[in-house]
XYZ file of C-alpha atoms in Angstrom:
401
model
C 109.203 124.390 88.178
C 112.330 124.012 90.331
C 112.333 127.730 91.099
C 108.723 127.554 92.253
C 109.475 124.631 94.553
C 112.568 126.373 95.918
C 110.484 129.459 96.750
C 107.963 127.164 98.448
C 110.554 125.529 100.661
C 111.978 128.927 101.770
C 108.582 130.418 102.641
C 108.371 131.715 106.264
C 106.570 129.749 108.909
C 103.238 131.211 109.974
C 101.664 128.994 112.648
C 98.220 130.075 113.787
C 97.521 127.585 116.573
C 99.721 126.222 119.328
C 101.661 123.007 118.830
C 99.516 121.291 121.479
C 96.302 122.176 119.677
C 97.925 121.228 116.399
C 98.867 117.827 117.838
C 95.292 117.175 118.950
C 93.783 118.396 115.682
C 96.137 116.549 113.332
C 95.798 113.374 115.414
C 92.034 113.680 114.955
C 92.492 114.329 111.222
C 94.625 111.189 110.912
C 91.836 109.190 112.561
C 89.216 110.746 110.260
C 91.193 109.817 107.130
C 91.228 106.190 108.272
C 87.576 106.312 109.389
C 86.725 107.231 105.814
C 88.960 104.417 104.531
C 87.175 101.863 106.732
C 83.641 103.060 105.957
C 83.168 101.293 102.573
C 83.594 97.746 103.981
C 80.048 97.271 105.390
C 78.547 99.320 102.541
C 79.920 97.159 99.724
C 77.250 94.425 100.118
C 74.591 97.168 99.892
C 76.128 98.422 96.663
C 76.225 94.853 95.365
C 72.515 94.376 96.120
C 71.633 97.672 94.430
C 73.798 97.323 91.345
C 74.034 93.516 90.955
C 77.768 93.096 90.349
C 79.579 89.777 91.138
C 81.151 89.158 94.591
C 84.733 89.316 93.321
C 84.248 93.004 92.534
C 83.884 93.652 96.268
C 87.488 92.624 96.855
C 88.562 94.459 93.687
C 87.086 97.686 95.070
C 89.121 97.075 98.229
C 92.288 96.177 96.324
C 92.391 99.199 93.987
C 92.348 101.441 97.048
C 95.507 99.782 98.352
C 97.298 100.016 94.993
C 96.473 103.706 94.465
C 97.582 104.386 98.025
C 100.805 102.537 97.312
C 101.524 104.613 94.193
C 100.884 107.816 96.140
C 103.272 106.721 98.879
C 105.957 105.831 96.354
C 105.707 109.144 94.492
C 104.998 111.696 97.216
C 105.714 109.784 100.423
C 108.932 111.749 101.085
C 107.761 115.078 99.668
C 106.876 116.536 103.069
C 110.519 116.132 104.120
C 111.276 118.835 101.520
C 108.271 121.178 101.278
C 107.053 120.758 104.849
C 104.271 118.778 106.474
C 101.512 121.369 106.234
C 101.256 121.766 102.419
C 101.024 118.009 101.913
C 98.513 117.578 104.747
C 96.275 120.273 103.262
C 96.454 118.703 99.798
C 95.800 115.176 101.121
C 92.734 116.198 103.130
C 91.369 118.244 100.215
C 91.748 115.267 97.839
C 90.030 113.033 100.374
C 87.171 115.534 100.471
C 86.841 115.117 96.689
C 86.669 111.342 97.191
C 83.876 111.752 99.765
C 81.863 113.775 97.254
C 82.450 111.119 94.588
C 81.175 108.427 96.973
C 78.201 110.609 97.840
C 76.979 110.801 94.247
C 78.380 107.524 92.794
C 75.815 106.058 90.319
C 77.603 102.758 89.538
C 80.358 100.359 90.569
C 82.721 102.106 88.136
C 82.287 105.395 89.963
C 82.703 103.613 93.279
C 86.018 102.120 92.185
C 87.135 105.521 90.869
C 86.276 107.064 94.246
C 88.338 104.372 95.971
C 91.276 105.199 93.724
C 91.057 108.901 94.638
C 90.672 107.981 98.301
C 93.756 105.784 98.073
C 95.802 108.664 96.652
C 94.597 110.944 99.455
C 95.322 108.389 102.175
C 98.755 107.705 100.722
C 99.580 111.408 100.718
C 98.305 111.702 104.276
C 99.918 108.560 105.721
C 103.524 109.708 105.873
C 102.963 113.460 106.320
C 100.329 113.189 109.069
C 102.240 110.436 110.876
C 105.432 112.495 110.876
C 103.580 115.681 111.897
C 101.882 113.962 114.835
C 105.246 112.781 116.185
C 106.749 116.263 115.753
C 103.778 118.218 117.150
C 103.553 116.133 120.320
C 104.618 118.157 123.402
C 108.031 117.162 124.751
C 106.645 115.296 127.753
C 104.210 113.405 125.482
C 106.596 112.296 122.750
C 105.796 108.645 123.434
C 102.123 109.475 122.980
C 102.949 110.881 119.558
C 104.637 107.625 118.565
C 101.679 105.677 119.959
C 99.257 107.752 117.902
C 101.018 106.744 114.684
C 100.288 103.091 115.449
C 96.891 103.484 117.166
C 95.144 106.047 114.937
C 95.164 104.017 111.691
C 93.872 100.932 113.489
C 91.247 102.733 115.552
C 90.153 104.805 112.565
C 89.550 101.802 110.308
C 87.589 100.018 113.027
C 85.491 103.068 113.907
C 84.812 103.709 110.227
C 83.536 100.174 109.707
C 81.306 100.312 112.800
C 79.986 103.792 111.995
C 79.025 102.795 108.442
C 77.657 99.428 109.582
C 75.346 100.938 112.195
C 73.994 103.465 109.699
C 73.605 100.717 107.093
C 71.515 98.731 109.579
C 69.226 101.498 110.809
C 69.307 104.548 108.497
C 66.846 104.936 105.610
C 69.557 106.033 103.166
C 72.728 104.794 104.820
C 75.034 105.245 101.832
C 74.144 108.914 101.432
C 74.253 109.616 105.173
C 77.678 108.028 105.682
C 79.383 109.993 102.925
C 77.631 113.254 103.768
C 78.865 113.119 107.378
C 82.382 112.207 106.291
C 82.453 114.971 103.661
C 81.592 117.571 106.306
C 84.196 116.235 108.749
C 86.847 116.070 106.027
C 86.137 119.684 105.091
C 86.664 120.710 108.727
C 89.933 118.763 108.819
C 91.155 120.544 105.691
C 90.387 123.925 107.242
C 92.213 122.987 110.441
C 95.305 121.910 108.493
C 95.490 125.438 107.070
C 96.210 126.832 110.542
C 98.465 124.053 111.824
C 102.095 124.898 112.678
C 104.801 123.698 110.328
C 107.153 121.213 111.997
C 109.663 120.131 109.339
C 112.789 121.997 108.312
C 112.303 122.580 104.616
C 115.084 121.789 102.179
C 115.726 121.738 98.430
C 115.174 118.644 96.332
C 111.379 118.560 96.326
C 111.155 117.850 92.597
C 113.730 115.064 92.764
C 111.857 113.463 95.662
C 108.926 112.752 93.319
C 110.913 109.983 91.614
C 109.311 106.721 92.785
C 111.700 105.266 95.354
C 111.924 104.262 98.984
C 114.322 106.466 100.954
C 114.858 104.106 103.885
C 117.546 105.458 106.249
C 120.707 103.341 106.168
C 120.941 102.868 109.918
C 117.606 101.024 110.185
C 117.628 98.928 107.021
C 118.633 95.667 108.708
C 116.066 96.151 111.482
C 113.400 97.136 108.940
C 113.772 93.921 106.954
C 113.275 91.834 110.093
C 109.947 93.628 110.656
C 108.610 93.138 107.114
C 106.892 89.743 107.713
C 105.064 91.236 110.701
C 104.016 94.262 108.652
C 102.810 92.047 105.793
C 100.985 89.674 108.136
C 99.311 92.576 109.909
C 98.063 94.197 106.718
C 96.879 90.836 105.385
C 94.902 90.377 108.595
C 93.362 93.828 108.073
C 92.473 92.832 104.507
C 90.854 89.682 105.833
C 88.453 91.510 108.156
C 87.858 94.634 106.086
C 87.733 93.123 102.595
C 87.042 89.379 102.749
C 84.968 88.746 105.889
C 81.986 90.842 104.647
C 81.820 88.512 101.629
C 82.313 85.394 103.769
C 79.549 86.373 106.192
C 77.033 86.631 103.352
C 78.097 83.627 101.273
C 79.309 81.164 103.944
C 77.567 82.160 107.196
C 74.391 83.434 105.462
C 74.482 86.597 107.587
C 73.086 89.581 105.689
C 73.141 92.162 108.501
C 75.585 94.997 107.672
C 76.237 95.690 111.344
C 77.508 92.117 111.898
C 80.037 92.535 109.110
C 81.022 95.902 110.552
C 81.460 94.390 114.009
C 83.959 91.853 112.666
C 86.198 94.657 111.422
C 85.581 96.750 114.526
C 86.452 93.906 116.899
C 89.667 93.091 115.029
C 90.877 96.661 114.664
C 89.596 97.722 118.074
C 91.633 94.904 119.620
C 94.589 96.097 117.538
C 94.286 99.670 118.802
C 93.965 98.533 122.429
C 96.944 96.215 122.126
C 99.016 99.022 120.662
C 97.976 101.571 123.278
C 98.314 99.425 126.407
C 101.849 98.173 125.841
C 103.946 101.337 126.072
C 106.359 99.758 128.585
C 107.010 96.583 126.591
C 110.196 96.375 124.540
C 109.784 96.532 120.778
C 111.254 93.076 119.893
C 108.990 91.353 122.413
C 105.976 93.220 121.024
C 106.779 91.995 117.525
C 107.166 88.391 118.701
C 103.922 88.441 120.684
C 102.139 90.150 117.790
C 103.130 87.693 115.102
C 102.347 84.766 117.418
C 98.869 86.174 118.070
C 98.345 86.566 114.327
C 99.144 82.877 113.825
C 96.605 81.878 116.469
C 94.014 84.240 114.977
C 94.524 82.774 111.499
C 94.138 79.206 112.805
C 90.927 80.144 114.636
C 89.627 81.839 111.506
C 90.192 78.700 109.418
C 88.418 76.678 112.116
C 85.466 79.101 112.043
C 85.099 78.555 108.297
C 85.245 74.772 108.658
C 82.654 74.699 111.449
C 80.601 77.737 110.334
C 80.985 79.053 113.882
C 80.512 82.769 114.509
C 81.956 82.568 118.069
C 85.192 81.198 116.604
C 85.175 84.039 114.065
C 84.925 86.603 116.878
C 87.730 84.875 118.798
C 89.839 84.912 115.634
C 89.149 88.635 115.250
C 90.300 89.326 118.815
C 93.549 87.354 118.517
C 94.315 88.455 114.961
C 93.551 92.092 115.756
C 95.655 92.028 118.916
C 98.482 90.637 116.822
C 98.215 93.578 114.428
C 98.427 96.042 117.309
C 101.352 94.390 119.083
C 103.322 93.916 115.878
C 102.738 97.383 114.433
C 103.525 99.049 117.768
C 106.729 97.059 118.036
C 107.678 98.048 114.502
C 107.147 101.798 114.903
C 108.630 101.989 118.403
C 111.694 100.094 117.292
C 112.317 102.106 114.129
C 111.160 105.707 114.751
C 113.665 106.551 117.554
C 116.549 105.442 115.329
C 116.040 108.039 112.575
C 116.426 111.820 112.374
C 113.308 114.037 112.117
C 113.831 114.737 108.413
C 114.012 110.979 107.742
C 110.689 110.052 109.382
C 108.472 110.507 106.331
C 110.779 108.250 104.320
C 110.677 105.644 107.074
C 106.882 105.648 107.253
C 106.815 105.402 103.467
C 108.853 102.187 103.652
C 106.587 100.756 106.365
C 103.382 101.564 104.499
C 104.887 100.384 101.201
C 105.315 96.831 102.489
C 101.917 96.861 104.179
C 99.760 98.258 101.404
C 101.491 96.192 98.723
C 100.520 93.111 100.730
C 97.000 94.468 101.182
C 96.443 95.211 97.486
C 97.917 91.976 96.159
C 96.105 89.780 98.686
C 92.757 91.519 98.055
C 92.936 91.200 94.268
C 94.220 87.603 94.345
C 91.503 86.564 96.798
C 88.915 88.175 94.530
C 90.141 86.061 91.624
C 90.028 82.876 93.715
C 86.507 83.616 94.971
C 85.311 83.422 91.387
C 87.146 80.115 90.833
C 86.943 78.061 94.054
C 84.357 79.951 96.099
C 84.436 82.146 99.196
C 84.917 79.397 101.801
C 88.004 77.832 100.182
C 89.459 81.257 99.421
C 88.992 82.422 103.009
C 90.602 79.271 104.420
C 93.558 79.621 102.042
C 93.916 83.295 102.929
C 94.086 82.379 106.609
C 96.731 79.720 105.945
C 98.972 82.121 103.998
C 98.592 84.735 106.731
C 99.666 82.198 109.354
C 102.762 81.240 107.323
C 103.785 84.884 106.868
C 103.318 85.573 110.582
C 105.405 82.492 111.425
C 108.219 83.961 109.327
C 107.827 87.141 111.396
C 108.429 85.179 114.593
C 111.549 83.588 113.142
C 112.952 86.876 111.791
C 112.441 88.706 115.079
C 114.059 85.977 117.181
C 117.101 85.952 114.883
């Protein structure tokens, strides 16, 4: 096995497209992976109506995705530092294509959860390799744009995925089939493009050893990384709120059954996050993190108020502030950490960032699902908002220290 991996890492580079085209294509592929990850949120209530499973299984379906993604990051998050970016990108996109096909023909909630697990593995494999490749493929005069893409693409992709699926769920005759058919075709095209993308990483031995579950966080950024963790956790909890919990809250608390309204909540939050990340390139990283965590606190407070007053306008305001907080905080995290590490350490760094985020996402989704069955959706949502605010407050304190 070691000999095979060693031959793989010494294989010659054979790029077929220019680095500029590769940057554009892989950036698009990174968005598509997250579009597919965001698509299930507005479709879950449709599945529930068709198959009659309890509401807590909606958050379970969201949570298992985060946990499978987390396992994938832990096991293969640093693999592309050894075998190169391209092999892992090809594998990740191909696995995601399998998940799209599973969604397309899923006959029950069990199959749906299995598809989410496969999708989580694919997204985990793609997260570190695609993020690192985008930074490395960016033309020299657009290196900042490459760093911006790593923070904007996941946010924009999740929001676009939710809106895309929500609009089809509202107006298409067979929305579930149409959503996954379109995404399967696009994912197939992304896999083909990855085959002709230039390799960007210097390959090195140790691929087999890198599969041991661990976080290879570079020594020089460890102290800075730990100060960013509350912001990362708060940001991913806010994403969980709007992608996993709000669709349930809209139906059970606000009595809103329109899929497009649930999709808009996620789109507004993550669209605000993407805009906040993209429009702050001249702001220093520590200030971005402080502003971001503060905005998350305000968004969480507004969200709790929207539950107490059953006010949709307050919910939209909460989505704007909470989403902006995600964007500011995540941009400040990546822009503060990425320049401090060597190219071969980037995949390990992104693994550490996504580890903290997706662990928070998975745990919060599953725990909220349990509480929905015990105390109801309204109390669970209010408690979720309160915990998010406390975590974000810790982020403010850590950054200022």
